[in-house]
Short mmCIF file of C-alpha atoms and ligand atoms in Angstrom, two decimals:
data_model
loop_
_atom_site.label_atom_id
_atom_site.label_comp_id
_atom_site.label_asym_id
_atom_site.label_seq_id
_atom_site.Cartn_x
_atom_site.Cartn_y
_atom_site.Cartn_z
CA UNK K 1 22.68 6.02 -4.28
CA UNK K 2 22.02 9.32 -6.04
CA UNK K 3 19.56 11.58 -5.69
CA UNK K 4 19.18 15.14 -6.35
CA UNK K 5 20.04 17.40 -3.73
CA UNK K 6 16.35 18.70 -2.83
CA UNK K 7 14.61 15.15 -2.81
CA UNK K 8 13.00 14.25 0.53
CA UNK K 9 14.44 10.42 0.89
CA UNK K 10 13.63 7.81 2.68
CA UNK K 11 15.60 4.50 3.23
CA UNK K 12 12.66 2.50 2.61
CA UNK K 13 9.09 4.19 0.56
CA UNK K 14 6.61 1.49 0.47
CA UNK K 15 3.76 1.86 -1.97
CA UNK K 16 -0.12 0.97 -0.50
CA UNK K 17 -0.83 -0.49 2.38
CA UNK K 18 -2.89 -3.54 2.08
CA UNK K 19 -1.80 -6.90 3.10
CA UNK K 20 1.48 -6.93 1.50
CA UNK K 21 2.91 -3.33 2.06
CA UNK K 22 1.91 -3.53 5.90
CA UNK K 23 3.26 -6.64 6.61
CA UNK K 24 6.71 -6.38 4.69
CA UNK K 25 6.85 -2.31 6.80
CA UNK K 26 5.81 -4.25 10.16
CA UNK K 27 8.56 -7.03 9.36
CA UNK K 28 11.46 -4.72 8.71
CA UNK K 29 10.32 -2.66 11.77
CA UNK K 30 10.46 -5.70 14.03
CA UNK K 31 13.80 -6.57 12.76
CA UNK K 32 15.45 -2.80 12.83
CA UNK K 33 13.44 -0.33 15.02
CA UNK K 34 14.47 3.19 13.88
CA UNK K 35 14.50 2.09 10.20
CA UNK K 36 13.22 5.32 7.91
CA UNK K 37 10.24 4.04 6.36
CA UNK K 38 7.88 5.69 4.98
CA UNK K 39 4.37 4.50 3.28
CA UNK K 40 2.48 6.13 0.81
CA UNK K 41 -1.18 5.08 1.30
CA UNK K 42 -4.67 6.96 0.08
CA UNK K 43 -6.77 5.00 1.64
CA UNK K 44 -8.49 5.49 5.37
CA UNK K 45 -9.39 1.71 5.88
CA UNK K 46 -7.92 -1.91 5.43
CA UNK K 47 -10.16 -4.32 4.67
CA UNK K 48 -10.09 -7.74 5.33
CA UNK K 49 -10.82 -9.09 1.66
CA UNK K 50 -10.50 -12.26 2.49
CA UNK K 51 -13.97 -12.88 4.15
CA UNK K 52 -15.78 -10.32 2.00
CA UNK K 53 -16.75 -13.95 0.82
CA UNK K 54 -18.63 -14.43 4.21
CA UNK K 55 -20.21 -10.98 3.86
CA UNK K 56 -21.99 -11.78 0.67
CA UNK K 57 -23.03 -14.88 1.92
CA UNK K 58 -24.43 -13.44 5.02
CA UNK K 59 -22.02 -15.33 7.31
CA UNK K 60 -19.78 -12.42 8.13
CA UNK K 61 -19.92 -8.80 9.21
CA UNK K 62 -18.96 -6.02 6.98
CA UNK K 63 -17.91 -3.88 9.74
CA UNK K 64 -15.59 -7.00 11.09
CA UNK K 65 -13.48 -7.02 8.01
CA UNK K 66 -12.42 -3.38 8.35
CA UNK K 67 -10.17 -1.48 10.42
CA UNK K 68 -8.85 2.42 10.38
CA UNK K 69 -5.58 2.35 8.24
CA UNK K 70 -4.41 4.52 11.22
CA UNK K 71 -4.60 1.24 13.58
CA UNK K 72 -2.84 -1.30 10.96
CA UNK K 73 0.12 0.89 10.25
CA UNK K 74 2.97 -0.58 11.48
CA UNK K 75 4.45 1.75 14.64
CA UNK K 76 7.31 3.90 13.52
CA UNK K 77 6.69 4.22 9.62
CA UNK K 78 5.71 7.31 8.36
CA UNK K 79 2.21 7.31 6.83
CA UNK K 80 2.21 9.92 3.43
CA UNK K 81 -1.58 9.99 2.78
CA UNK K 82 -1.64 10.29 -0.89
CA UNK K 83 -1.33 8.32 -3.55
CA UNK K 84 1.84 7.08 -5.97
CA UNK K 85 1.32 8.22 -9.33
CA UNK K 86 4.77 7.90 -11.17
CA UNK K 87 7.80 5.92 -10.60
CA UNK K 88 10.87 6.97 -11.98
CA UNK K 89 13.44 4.28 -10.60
CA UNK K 90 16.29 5.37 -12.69
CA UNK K 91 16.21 8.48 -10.33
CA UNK K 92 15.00 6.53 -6.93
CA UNK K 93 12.39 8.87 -7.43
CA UNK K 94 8.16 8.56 -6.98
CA UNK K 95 5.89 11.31 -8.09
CA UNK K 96 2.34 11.94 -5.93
CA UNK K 97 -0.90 12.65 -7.09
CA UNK K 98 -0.81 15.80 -4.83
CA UNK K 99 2.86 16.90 -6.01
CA UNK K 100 5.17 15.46 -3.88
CA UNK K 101 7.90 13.57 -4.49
CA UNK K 102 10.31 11.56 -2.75
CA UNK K 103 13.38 9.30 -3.51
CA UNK K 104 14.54 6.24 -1.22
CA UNK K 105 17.08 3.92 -0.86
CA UNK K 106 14.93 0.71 -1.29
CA UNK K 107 11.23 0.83 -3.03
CA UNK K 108 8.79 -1.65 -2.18
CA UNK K 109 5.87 -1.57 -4.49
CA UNK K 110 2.87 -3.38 -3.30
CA UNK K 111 -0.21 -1.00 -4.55
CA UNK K 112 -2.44 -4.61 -5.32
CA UNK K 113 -4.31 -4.66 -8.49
CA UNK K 114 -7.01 -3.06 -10.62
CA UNK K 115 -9.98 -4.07 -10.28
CA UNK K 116 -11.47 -3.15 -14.11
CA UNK K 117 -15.21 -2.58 -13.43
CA UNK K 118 -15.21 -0.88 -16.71
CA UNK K 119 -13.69 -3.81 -19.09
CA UNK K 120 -17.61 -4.82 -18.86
CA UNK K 121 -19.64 -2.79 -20.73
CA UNK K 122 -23.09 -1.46 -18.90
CA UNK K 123 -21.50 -2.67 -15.34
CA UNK K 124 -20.50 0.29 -13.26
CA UNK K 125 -24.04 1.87 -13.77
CA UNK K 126 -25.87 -1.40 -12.29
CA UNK K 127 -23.25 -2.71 -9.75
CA UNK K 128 -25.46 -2.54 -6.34
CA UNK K 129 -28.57 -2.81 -8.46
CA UNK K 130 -30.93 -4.64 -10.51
CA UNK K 131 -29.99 -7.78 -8.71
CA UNK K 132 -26.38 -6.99 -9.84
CA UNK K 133 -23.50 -7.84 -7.21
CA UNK K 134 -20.19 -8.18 -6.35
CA UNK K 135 -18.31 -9.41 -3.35
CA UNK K 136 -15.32 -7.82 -4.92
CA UNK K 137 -15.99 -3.82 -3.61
CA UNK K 138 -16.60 -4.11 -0.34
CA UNK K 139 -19.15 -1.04 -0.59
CA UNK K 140 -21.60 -3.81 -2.15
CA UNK K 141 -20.61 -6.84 -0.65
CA UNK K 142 -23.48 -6.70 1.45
CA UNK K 143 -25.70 -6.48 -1.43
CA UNK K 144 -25.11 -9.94 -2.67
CA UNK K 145 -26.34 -11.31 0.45
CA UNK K 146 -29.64 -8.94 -0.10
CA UNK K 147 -29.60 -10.29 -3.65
CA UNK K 148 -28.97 -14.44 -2.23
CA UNK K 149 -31.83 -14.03 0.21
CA UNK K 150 -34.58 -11.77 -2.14
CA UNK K 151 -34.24 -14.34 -4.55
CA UNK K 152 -37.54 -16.39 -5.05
CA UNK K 153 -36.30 -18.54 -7.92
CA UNK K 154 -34.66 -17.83 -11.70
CA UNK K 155 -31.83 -18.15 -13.09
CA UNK K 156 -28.73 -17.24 -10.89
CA UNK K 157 -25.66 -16.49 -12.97
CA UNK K 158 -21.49 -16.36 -11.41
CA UNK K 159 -18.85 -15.04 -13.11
CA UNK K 160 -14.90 -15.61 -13.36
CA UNK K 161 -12.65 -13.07 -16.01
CA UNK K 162 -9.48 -13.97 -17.68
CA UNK K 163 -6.76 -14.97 -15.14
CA UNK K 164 -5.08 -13.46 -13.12
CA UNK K 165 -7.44 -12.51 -10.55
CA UNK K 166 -7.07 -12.01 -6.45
CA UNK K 167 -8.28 -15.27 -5.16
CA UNK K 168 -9.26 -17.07 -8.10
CA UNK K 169 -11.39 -19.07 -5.95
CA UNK K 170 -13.66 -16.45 -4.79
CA UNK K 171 -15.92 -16.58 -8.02
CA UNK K 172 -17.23 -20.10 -7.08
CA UNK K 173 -17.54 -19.68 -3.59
CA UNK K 174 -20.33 -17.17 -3.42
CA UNK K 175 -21.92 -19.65 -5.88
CA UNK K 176 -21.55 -22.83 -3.36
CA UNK K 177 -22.68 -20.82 -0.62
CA UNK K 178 -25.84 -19.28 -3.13
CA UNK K 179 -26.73 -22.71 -3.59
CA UNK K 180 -26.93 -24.11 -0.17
CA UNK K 181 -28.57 -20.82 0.71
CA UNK K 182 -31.64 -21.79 -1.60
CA UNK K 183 -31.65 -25.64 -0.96
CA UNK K 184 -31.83 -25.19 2.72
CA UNK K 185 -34.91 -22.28 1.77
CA UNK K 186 -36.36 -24.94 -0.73
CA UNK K 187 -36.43 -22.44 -3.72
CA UNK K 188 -33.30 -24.91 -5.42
CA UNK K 189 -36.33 -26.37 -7.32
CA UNK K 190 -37.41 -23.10 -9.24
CA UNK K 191 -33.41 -22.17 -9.70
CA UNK K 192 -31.27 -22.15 -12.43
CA UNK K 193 -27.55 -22.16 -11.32
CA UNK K 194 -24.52 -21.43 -14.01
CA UNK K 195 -21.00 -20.95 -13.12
CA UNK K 196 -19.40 -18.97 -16.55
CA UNK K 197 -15.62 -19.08 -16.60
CA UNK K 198 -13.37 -17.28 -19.20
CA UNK K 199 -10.70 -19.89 -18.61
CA UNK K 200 -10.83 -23.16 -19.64
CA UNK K 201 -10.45 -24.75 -15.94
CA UNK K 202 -12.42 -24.44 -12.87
CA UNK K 203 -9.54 -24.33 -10.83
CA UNK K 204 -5.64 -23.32 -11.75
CA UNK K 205 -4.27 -26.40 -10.31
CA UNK K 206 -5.49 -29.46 -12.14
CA UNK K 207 -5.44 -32.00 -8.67
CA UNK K 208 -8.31 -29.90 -7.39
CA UNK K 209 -10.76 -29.63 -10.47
CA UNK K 210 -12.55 -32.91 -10.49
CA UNK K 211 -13.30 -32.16 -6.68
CA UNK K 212 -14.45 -29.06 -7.57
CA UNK K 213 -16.58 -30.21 -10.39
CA UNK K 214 -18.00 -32.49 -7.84
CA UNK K 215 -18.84 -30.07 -5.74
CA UNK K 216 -20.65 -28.18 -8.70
CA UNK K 217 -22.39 -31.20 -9.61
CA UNK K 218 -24.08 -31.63 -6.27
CA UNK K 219 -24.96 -28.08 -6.42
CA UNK K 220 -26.94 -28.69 -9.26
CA UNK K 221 -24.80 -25.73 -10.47
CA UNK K 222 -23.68 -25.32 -14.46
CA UNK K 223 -20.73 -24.88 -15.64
CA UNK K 224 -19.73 -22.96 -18.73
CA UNK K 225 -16.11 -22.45 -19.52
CA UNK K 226 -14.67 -20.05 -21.98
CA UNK K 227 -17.36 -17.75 -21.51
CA UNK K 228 -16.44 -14.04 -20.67
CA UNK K 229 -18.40 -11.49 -19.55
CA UNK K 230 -18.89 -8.53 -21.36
CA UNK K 231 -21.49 -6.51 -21.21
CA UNK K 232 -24.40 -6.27 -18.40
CA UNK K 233 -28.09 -4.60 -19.12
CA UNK K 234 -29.61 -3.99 -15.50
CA UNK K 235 -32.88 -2.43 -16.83
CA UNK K 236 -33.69 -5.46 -19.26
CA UNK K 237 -31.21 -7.81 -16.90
CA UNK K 238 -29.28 -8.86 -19.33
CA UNK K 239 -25.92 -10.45 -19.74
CA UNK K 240 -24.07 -11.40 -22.47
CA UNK K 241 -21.12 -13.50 -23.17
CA UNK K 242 -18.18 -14.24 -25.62
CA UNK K 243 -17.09 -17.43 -26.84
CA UNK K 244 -15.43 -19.12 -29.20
CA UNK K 245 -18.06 -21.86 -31.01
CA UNK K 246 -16.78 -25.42 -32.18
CA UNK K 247 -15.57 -23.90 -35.99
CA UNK K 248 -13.64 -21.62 -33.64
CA UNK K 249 -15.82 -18.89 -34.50
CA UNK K 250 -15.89 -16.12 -31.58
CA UNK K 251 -19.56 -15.33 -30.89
CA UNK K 252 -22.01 -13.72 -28.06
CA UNK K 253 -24.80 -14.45 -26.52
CA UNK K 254 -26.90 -13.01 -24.09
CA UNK K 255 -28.95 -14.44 -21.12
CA UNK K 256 -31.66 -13.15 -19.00
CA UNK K 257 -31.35 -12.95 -15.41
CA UNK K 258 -32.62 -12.25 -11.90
CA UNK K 259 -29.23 -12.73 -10.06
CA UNK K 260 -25.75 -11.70 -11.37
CA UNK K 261 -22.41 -12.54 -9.09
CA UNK K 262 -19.86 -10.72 -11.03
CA UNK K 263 -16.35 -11.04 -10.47
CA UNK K 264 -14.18 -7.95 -12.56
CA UNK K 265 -11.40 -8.46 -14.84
CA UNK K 266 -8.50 -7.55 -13.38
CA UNK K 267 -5.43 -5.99 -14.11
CA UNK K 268 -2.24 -3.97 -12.85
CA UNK K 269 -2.71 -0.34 -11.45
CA UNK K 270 -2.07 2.22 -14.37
CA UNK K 271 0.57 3.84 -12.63
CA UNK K 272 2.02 0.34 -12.57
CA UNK K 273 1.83 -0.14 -16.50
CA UNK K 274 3.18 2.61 -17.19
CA UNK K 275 6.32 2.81 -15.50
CA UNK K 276 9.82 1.15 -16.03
CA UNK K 277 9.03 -1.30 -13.74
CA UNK K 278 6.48 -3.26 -15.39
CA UNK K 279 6.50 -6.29 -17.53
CA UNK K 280 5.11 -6.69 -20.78
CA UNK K 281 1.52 -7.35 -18.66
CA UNK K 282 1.85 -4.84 -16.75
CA UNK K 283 3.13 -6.44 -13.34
CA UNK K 284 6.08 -5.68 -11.58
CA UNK K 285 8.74 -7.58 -12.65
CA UNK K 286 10.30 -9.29 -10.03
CA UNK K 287 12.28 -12.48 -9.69
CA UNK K 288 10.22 -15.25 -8.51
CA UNK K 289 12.19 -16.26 -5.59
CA UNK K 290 14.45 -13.37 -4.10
CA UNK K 291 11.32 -10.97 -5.51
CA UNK K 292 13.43 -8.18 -6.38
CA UNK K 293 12.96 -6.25 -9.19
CA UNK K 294 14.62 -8.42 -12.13
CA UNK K 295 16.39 -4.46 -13.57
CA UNK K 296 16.09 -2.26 -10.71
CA UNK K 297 18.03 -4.03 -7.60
CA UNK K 298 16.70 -1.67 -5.15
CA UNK K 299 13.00 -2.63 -5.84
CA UNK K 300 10.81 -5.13 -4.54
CA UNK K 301 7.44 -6.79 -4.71
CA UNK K 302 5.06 -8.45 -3.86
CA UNK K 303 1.38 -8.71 -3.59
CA UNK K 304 -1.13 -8.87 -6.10
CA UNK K 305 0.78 -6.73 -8.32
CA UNK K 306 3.83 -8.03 -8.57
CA UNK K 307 4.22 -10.53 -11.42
CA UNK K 308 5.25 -13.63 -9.02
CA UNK K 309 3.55 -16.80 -11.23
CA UNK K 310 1.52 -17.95 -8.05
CA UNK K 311 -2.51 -17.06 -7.34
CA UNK K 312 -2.72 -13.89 -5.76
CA UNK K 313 -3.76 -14.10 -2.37
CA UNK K 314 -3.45 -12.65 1.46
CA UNK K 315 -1.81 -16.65 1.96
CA UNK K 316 0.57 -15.76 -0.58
CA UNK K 317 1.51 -12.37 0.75
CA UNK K 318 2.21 -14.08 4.71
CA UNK K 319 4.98 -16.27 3.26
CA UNK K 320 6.66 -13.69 0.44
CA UNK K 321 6.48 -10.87 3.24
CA UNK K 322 9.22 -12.45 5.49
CA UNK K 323 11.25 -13.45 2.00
CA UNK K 324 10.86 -9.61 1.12
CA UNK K 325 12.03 -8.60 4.27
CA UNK K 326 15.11 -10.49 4.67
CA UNK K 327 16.10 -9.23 1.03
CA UNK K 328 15.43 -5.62 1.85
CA UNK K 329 17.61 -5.59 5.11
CA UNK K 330 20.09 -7.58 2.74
CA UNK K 331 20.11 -5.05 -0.22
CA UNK K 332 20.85 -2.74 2.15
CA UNK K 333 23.88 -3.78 3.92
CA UNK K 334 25.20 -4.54 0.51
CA UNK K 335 24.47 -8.46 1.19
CA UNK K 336 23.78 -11.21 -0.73
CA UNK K 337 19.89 -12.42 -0.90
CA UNK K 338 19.65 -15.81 0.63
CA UNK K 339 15.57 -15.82 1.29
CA UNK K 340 13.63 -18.22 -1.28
CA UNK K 341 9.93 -17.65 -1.98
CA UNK K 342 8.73 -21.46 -3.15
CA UNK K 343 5.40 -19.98 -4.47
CA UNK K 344 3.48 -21.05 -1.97
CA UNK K 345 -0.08 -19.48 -1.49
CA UNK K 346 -3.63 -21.08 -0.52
CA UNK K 347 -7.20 -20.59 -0.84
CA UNK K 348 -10.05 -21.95 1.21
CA UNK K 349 -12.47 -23.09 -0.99
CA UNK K 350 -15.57 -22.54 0.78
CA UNK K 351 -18.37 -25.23 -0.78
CA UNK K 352 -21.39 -24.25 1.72
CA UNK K 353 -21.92 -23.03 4.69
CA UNK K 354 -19.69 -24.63 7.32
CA UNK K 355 -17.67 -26.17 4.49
CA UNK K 356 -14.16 -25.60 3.49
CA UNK K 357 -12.11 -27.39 1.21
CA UNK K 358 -8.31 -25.60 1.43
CA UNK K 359 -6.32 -25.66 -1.34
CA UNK K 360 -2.57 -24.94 -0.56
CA UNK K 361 -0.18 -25.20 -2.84
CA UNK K 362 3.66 -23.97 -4.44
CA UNK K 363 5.32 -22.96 -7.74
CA UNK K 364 4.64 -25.74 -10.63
CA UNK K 365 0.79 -26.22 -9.15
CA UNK K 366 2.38 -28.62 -6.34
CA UNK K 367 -0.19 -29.38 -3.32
CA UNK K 368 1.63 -28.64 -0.05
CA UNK K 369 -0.64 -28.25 2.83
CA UNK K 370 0.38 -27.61 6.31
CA UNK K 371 -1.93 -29.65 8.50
CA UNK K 372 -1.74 -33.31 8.00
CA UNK K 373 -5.48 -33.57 6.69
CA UNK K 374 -6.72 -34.76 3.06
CA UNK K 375 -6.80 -31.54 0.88
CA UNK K 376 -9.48 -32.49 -1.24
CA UNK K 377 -11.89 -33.35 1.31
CA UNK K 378 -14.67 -30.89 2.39
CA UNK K 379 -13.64 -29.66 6.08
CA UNK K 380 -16.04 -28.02 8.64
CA UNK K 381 -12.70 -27.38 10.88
CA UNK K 382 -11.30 -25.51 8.27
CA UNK K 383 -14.88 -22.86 7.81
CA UNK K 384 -14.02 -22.29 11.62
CA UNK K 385 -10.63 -21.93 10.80
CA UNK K 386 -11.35 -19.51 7.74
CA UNK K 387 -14.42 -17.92 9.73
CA UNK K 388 -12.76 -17.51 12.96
CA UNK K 389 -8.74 -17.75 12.95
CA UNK K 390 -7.78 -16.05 10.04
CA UNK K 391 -9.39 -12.70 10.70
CA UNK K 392 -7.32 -11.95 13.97
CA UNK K 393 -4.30 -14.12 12.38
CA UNK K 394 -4.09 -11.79 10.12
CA UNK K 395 -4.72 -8.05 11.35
CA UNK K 396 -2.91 -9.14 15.09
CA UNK K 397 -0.41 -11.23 13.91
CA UNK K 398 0.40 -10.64 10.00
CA UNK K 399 -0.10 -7.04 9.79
CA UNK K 400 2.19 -6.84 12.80
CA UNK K 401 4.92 -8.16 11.07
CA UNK K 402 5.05 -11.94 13.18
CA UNK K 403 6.23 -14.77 11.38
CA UNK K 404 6.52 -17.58 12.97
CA UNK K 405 5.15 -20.49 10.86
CA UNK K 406 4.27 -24.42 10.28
CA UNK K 407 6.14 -25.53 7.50
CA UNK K 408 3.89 -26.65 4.14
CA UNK K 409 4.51 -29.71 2.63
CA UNK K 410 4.07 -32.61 -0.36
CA UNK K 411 2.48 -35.05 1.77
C1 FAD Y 1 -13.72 -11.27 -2.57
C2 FAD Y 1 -12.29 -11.59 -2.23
C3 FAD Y 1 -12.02 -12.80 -1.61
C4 FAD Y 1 -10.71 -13.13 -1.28
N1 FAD Y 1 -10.49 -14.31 -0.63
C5 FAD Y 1 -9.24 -14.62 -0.22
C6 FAD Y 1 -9.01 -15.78 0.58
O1 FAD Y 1 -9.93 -16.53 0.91
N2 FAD Y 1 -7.75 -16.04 0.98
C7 FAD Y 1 -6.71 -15.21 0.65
O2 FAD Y 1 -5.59 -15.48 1.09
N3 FAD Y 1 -6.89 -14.12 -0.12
C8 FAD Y 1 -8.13 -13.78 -0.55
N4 FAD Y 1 -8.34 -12.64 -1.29
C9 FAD Y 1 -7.18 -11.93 -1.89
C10 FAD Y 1 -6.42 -11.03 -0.94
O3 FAD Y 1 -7.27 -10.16 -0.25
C11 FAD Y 1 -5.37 -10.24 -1.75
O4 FAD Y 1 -4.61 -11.15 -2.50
C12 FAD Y 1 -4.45 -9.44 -0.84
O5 FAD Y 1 -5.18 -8.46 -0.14
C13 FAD Y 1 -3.33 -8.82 -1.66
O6 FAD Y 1 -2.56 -7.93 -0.88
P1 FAD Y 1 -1.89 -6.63 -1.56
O7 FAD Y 1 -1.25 -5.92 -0.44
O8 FAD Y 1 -1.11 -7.03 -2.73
O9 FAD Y 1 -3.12 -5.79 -2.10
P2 FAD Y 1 -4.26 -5.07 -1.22
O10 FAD Y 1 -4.44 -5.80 0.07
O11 FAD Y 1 -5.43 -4.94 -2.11
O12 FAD Y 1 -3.66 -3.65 -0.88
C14 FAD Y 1 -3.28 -2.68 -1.83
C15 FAD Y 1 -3.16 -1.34 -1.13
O13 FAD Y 1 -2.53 -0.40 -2.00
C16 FAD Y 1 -3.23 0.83 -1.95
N5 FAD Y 1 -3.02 1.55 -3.21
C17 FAD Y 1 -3.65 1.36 -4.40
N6 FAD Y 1 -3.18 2.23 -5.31
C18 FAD Y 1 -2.22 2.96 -4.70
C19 FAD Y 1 -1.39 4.02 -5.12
N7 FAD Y 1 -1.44 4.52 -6.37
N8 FAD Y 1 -0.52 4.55 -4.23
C20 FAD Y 1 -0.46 4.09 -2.95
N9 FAD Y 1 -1.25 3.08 -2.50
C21 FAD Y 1 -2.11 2.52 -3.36
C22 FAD Y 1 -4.69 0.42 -1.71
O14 FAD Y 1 -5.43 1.50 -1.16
C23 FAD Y 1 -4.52 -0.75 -0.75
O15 FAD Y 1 -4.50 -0.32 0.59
C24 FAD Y 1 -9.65 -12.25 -1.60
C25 FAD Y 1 -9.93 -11.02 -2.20
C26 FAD Y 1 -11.24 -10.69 -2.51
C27 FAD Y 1 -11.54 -9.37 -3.16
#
């Protein structure tokens, strides 16, 4: 491949290490030690996002879910501490924000999303505030669960943008677990609960929603679809909404309240959007299977930014890395690209404390769990399983590039 003469290259330059980037480095380090990879991360820790859930709800530690970036780099890649800010992939070429640049042999972008505090006007000045929170930045995760247990009754209000979003589950979780939080504390009688979606559906894949609604319904919890966030008053705690009316008028309203779960639109890093690479949303434009890049066949992705038509999750990432992998090492030997991705990704619905319903499923909406056990039903072995396995599953085991796996399945 060409490059110009000067250009630093790498055989592989992986972009952000989160989930995605260190597991798909770890993988092709497993498989060929002495690979040349670099990774071109900003960031000093890796969170576990995942249970930032279990933080807001009190049932987690903050300082469990993170790690020094130093200790989750795979062993053997070469960690550039800065940040990508151009791509140029006709010239296997990335730009830095401090300068740099480097070309490579096979990109691998995998920077995650956006998360667009801003899209909501008023929001970034009372996030950690006013009884304003979101289990979304970890910096004020902990604050929900301040917010859950201050509250002596009111209106409690959870919101969901426009899809997609990373774990399009997580909106309604903190709300379950909000819930039982003030039922078990008897304040449920003074409390107004309302769940406001900008999408239609609770839930992406239609076999869960009445479950879910069920759920809601116990929880004496509202639910108000088509409503987006967008704007947030912390001094007169205020929210407002838009909608469209029944004459398909669009219209606002706002709402007072005392507690405000906000989930942030989302959207694909600028950097992202702007670059050759992108789709006409913004994601990187991959093929849904082999995920390389559908123009570019030296670029992958995967990860919340890539534009794979599956919910963006960590449960996604563990079964694209090893497809990703494979590919890579394929692309270059020259090979063909035999690995598959089928979609598959899951999210465990938490509906209280010690609850879990787990919703797995693959390309198409198709439920496919892996254990043989009812996926609609409410499952205190699956909280332990979210509470307790899945953290070390995934920084020991993941992150270190391990795959072995139990097949999902239609069952
Ligand atoms: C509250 C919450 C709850 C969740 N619950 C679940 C759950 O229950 N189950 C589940 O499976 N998933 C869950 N997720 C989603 C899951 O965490 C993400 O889908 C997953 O982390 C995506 O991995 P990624 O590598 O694509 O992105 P990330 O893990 O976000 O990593 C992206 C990395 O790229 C770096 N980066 C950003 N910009 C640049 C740049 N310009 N240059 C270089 N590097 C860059 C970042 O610093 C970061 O390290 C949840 C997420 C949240 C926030």
């Amino acid at each position: 491949m060409s490059q110009s003469a000067s250009l630093h290259t790498h055989q592989v330059v992986v972009i952000g290490a989160g989930a995605a980037g260190t597991s798909v480095a770890a993988s092709l380090l497993r498989q060929r030690p002495g690979l040349d990879v670099a990774i071109v991360e900003p960031g000093d820790v890796h969170y576990y996002q995942p249970a930032l859930t279990l933080v807001g709800g009190g049932a987690y530690s903050l300082a469990k879910t993170a790690r020094p970036q130093a200790q989750t780099l795979p062993k053997g890649a070469r960690w550039i501490r800065a940040a990508a800010q151009e791509l140029q992939p006709e010239q296997n070429r990335i730009i830095l924000d401090d300068g740099r640049s480097f070309g490579y042999d096979i990109l691998v972008v995998t920077p995650g999303l956006k998360l667009d505090w801003d899209k909501v006007e008023g929001l970034r000045e009372t996030l950690g505030r006013n009884g304003v929170c979101s289990n979304y930045d970890p910096s004020v995760a902990e604050y929900t669960w301040q917010c859950i247990k201050q509250f002596r009754g009111g209106k409690a209000f959870f919101t969901q943008p426009p899809a997609p979003i990373k774990c399009a589950g997580a909106p309604q979780k903190i709300a379950y677990l909000a819930a039982d939080y003030f039922r078990k504390n008897q304040i449920a009688g003074q409390s107004e609960l309302r769940f406001y979606a900008a999408g239609g559906a609770l839930f992406s894949v239609p076999d869960f929603v009445p479950h879910l609604e069920k759920v809601a319904r116990r929880h004496n919890i509202g639910l108000l679809m088509n409503h987006n966030l967008v704007a947030v008053n912390g001094d007169t705690k205020e929210a407002t909404f838009r909608f469209t009316d029944g004459e398909g008028e669009a219209r606002e309203i706002t709402e007072r309240f005392d507690l405000l779960h906000v989930t942030p639109p989302q959207c694909a890093p600028d950097f992202v959007k702007a670059s050759p690479l992108a789709n006409a949303d913004g994601w990187v434009d991959v093929d849904q299977h082999s995920l390389q890049h559908v123009r570019f066949p030296n670029v992958f992705s995967l990860g919340d930014c890539s534009s794979l038509p599956t919910s963006k999750t960590a449960a996604a990432v563990r079964k694209q890395s090893p497809v990703a992998a494979t590919n890579i090492l394929a692309q270059l030997a020259n090979g063909q690209l035999k690995a598959s991705y089928d979609g598959y990704t899951s999210c465990p619905i938490v509906t209280g404390y010690g609850k879990v319903m787990l919703a797995e499923f693959v390309y198409g909406g198709k439920v496919t769990p892996t254990l043989p056990l009812s996926p609609f039903k409410e499952s205190a072995f699956y909280w332990q399983v979210k509470k307790r396995a899945l953290p070390p599953f995934y920084f020991d085991y993941m992150l270190r590039g391990r795959e072995g796996d139990i097949a999902h399945k239609a069952r």
